[in-house]
Coordinates of N, CA and C in Angstrom, one line a residue:
X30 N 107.0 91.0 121.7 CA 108.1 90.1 122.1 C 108.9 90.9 123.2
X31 N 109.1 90.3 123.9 CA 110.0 90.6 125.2 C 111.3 91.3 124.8
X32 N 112.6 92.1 125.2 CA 113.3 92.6 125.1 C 114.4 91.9 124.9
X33 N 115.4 92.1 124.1 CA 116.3 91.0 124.1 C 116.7 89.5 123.5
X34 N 115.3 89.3 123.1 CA 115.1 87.7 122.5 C 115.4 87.3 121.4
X35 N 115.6 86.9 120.9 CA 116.0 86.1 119.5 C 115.5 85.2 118.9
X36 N 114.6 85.9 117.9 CA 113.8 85.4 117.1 C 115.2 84.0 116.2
X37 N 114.8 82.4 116.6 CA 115.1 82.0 116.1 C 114.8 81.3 114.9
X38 N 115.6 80.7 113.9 CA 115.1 80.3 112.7 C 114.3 78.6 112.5
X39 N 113.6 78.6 113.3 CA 112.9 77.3 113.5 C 111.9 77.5 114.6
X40 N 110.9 76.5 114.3 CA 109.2 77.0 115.2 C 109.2 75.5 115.8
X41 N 108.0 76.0 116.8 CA 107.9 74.3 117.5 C 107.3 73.5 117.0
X42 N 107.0 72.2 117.0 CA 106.3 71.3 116.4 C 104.7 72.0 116.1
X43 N 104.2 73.0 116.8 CA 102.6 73.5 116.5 C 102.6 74.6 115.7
X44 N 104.3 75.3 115.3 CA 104.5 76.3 114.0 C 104.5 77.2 114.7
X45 N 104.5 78.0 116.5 CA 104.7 78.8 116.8 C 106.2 79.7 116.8
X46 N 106.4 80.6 117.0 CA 107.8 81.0 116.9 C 108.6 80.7 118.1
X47 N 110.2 80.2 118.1 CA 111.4 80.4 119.2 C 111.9 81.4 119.2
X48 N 112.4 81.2 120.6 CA 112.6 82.9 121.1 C 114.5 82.0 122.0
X49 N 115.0 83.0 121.8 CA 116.8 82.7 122.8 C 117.0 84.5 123.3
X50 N 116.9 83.8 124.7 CA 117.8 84.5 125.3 C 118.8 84.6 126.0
X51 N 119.9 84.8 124.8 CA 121.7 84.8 125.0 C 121.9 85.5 126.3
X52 N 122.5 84.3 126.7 CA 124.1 84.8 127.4 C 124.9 85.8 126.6
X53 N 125.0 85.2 125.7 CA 126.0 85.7 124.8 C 126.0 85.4 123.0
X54 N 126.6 86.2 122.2 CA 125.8 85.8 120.8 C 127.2 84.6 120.7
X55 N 128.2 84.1 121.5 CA 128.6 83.1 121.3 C 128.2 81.6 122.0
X56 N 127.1 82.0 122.4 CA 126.6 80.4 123.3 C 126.3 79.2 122.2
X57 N 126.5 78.2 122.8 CA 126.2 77.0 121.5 C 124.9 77.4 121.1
X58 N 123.6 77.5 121.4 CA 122.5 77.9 120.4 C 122.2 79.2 119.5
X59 N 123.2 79.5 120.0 CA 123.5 81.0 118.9 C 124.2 80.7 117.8
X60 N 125.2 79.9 118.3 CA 125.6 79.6 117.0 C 125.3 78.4 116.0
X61 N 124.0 78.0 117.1 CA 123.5 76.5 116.0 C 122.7 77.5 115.1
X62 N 121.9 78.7 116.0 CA 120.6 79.2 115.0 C 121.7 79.9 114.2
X63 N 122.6 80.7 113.7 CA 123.4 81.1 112.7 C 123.8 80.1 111.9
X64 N 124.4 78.7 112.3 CA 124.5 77.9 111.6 C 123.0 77.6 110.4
X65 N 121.9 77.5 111.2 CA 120.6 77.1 110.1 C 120.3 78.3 109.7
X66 N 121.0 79.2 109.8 CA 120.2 80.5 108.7 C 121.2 80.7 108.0
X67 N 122.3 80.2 108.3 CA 123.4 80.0 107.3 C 122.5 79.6 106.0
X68 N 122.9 78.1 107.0 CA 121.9 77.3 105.7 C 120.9 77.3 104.8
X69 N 119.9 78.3 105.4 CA 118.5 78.4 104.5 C 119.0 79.4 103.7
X70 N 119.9 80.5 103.8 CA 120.3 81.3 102.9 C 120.9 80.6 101.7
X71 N 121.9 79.5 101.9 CA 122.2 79.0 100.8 C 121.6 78.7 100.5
X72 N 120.6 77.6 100.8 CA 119.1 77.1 99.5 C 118.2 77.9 99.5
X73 N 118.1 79.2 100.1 CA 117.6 79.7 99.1 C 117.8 80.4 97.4
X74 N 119.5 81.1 97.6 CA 120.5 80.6 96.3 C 120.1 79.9 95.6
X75 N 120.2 78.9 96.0 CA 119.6 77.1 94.9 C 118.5 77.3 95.0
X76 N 117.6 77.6 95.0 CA 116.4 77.4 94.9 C 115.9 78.5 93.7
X77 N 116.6 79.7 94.4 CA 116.5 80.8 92.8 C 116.9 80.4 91.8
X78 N 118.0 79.9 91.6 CA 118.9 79.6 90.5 C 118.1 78.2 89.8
X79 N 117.0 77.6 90.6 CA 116.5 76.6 90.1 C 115.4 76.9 89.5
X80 N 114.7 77.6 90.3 CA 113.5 78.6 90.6 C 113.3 79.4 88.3
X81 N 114.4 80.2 88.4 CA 114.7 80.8 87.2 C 114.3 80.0 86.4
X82 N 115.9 78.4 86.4 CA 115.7 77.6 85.2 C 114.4 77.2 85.0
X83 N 113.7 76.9 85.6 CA 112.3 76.2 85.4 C 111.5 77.7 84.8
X84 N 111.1 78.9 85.1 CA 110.5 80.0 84.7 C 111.4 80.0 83.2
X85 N 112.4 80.2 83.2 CA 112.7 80.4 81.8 C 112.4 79.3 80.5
X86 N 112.4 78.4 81.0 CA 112.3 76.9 79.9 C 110.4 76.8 79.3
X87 N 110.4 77.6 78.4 CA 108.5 77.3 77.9 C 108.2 75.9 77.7
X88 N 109.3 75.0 78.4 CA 109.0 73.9 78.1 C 108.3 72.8 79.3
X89 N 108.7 73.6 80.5 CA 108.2 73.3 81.9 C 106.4 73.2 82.5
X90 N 106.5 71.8 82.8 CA 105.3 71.9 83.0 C 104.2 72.3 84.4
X91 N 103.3 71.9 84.2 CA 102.6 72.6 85.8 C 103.3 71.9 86.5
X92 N 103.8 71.0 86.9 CA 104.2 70.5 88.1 C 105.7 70.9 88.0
X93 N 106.7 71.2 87.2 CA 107.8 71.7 87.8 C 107.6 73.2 88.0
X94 N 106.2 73.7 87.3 CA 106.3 75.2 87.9 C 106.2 75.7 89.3
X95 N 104.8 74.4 89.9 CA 104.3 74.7 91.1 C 105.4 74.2 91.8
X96 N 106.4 73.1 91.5 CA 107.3 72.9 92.4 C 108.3 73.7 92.9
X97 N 108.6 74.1 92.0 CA 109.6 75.5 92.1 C 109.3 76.8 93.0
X98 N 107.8 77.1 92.6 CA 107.2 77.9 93.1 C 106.7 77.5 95.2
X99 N 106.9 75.9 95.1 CA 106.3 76.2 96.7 C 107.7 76.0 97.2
X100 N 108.8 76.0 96.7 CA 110.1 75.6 97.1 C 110.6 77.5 97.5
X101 N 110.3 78.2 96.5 CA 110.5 79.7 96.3 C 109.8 80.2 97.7
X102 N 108.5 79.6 97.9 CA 107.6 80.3 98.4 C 108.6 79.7 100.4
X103 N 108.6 78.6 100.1 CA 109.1 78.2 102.0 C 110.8 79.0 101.6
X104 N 111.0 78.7 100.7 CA 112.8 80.2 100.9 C 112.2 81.1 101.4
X105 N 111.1 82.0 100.8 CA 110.5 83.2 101.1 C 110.7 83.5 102.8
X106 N 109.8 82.2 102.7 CA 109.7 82.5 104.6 C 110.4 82.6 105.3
X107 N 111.3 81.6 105.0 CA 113.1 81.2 106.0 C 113.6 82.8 105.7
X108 N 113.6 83.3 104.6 CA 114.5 84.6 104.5 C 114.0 85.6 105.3
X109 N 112.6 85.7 105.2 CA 111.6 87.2 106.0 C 112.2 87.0 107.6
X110 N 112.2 85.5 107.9 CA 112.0 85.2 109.5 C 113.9 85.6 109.6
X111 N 114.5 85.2 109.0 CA 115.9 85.8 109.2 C 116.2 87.5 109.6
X112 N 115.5 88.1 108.6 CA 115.5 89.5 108.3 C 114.8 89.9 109.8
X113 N 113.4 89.5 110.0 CA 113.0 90.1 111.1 C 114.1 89.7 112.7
X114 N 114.5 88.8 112.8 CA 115.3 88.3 114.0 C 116.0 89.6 113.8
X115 N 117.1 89.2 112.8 CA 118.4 90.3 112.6 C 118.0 91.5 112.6
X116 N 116.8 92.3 112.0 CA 116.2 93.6 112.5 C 116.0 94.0 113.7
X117 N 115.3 93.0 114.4 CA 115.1 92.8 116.0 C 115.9 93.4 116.7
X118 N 117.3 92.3 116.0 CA 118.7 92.3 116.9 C 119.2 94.0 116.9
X119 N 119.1 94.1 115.9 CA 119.8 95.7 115.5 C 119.4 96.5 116.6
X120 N 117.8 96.6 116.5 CA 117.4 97.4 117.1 C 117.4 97.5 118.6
X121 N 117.4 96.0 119.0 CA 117.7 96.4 120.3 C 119.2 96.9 121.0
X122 N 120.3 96.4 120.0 CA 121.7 97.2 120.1 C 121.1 98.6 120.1
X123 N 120.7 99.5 119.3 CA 120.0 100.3 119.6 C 119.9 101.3 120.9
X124 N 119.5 100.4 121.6 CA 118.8 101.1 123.0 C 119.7 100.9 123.9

């Protein structure tokens, strides 16, 4: 990836990755992608806290297991792709 860029939290219609390169970390798409990673951090919250109830209840069946679990599994992603941007970011403050 090029120097500078900003891994953002959303891909194009063919699932590749977005890339911003700010003016500034106050330009309106800086603060839309902060706004959706806002976002996905909170469901992913709910999604644990959902995620749990269903793991804990021996009464849950395969379909609220696997639901939980592909709900857990796309948080997963939203959170890694956050982590990596904001790592990114760090690092190139960095240099």
């Amino acid at each position: 990836m090029p120097e500078n860029l900003r891994l953002l939290p959303w891909t194009t219609p063919e699932g590749k990755p977005c890339y911003l390169s700010p003016a500034s970390d106050r330009s309106l798409l800086s603060r839309l992608a902060d706004d959706v990673e806002a976002a996905q951090l909170d469901s992913g919250e709910q999604v644990l806290v959902g995620s749990q109830a269903v793991l804990a209840d021996p009464r849950a069946g395969e379909r609220a297991v696997r639901f939980a679990l592909t709900r857990a599994a796309e948080s997963l992603a939203d959170v890694l792709r956050i982590a990596i941007s904001r790592g990114e970011r760090i690092e190139a403050g960095d240099r």
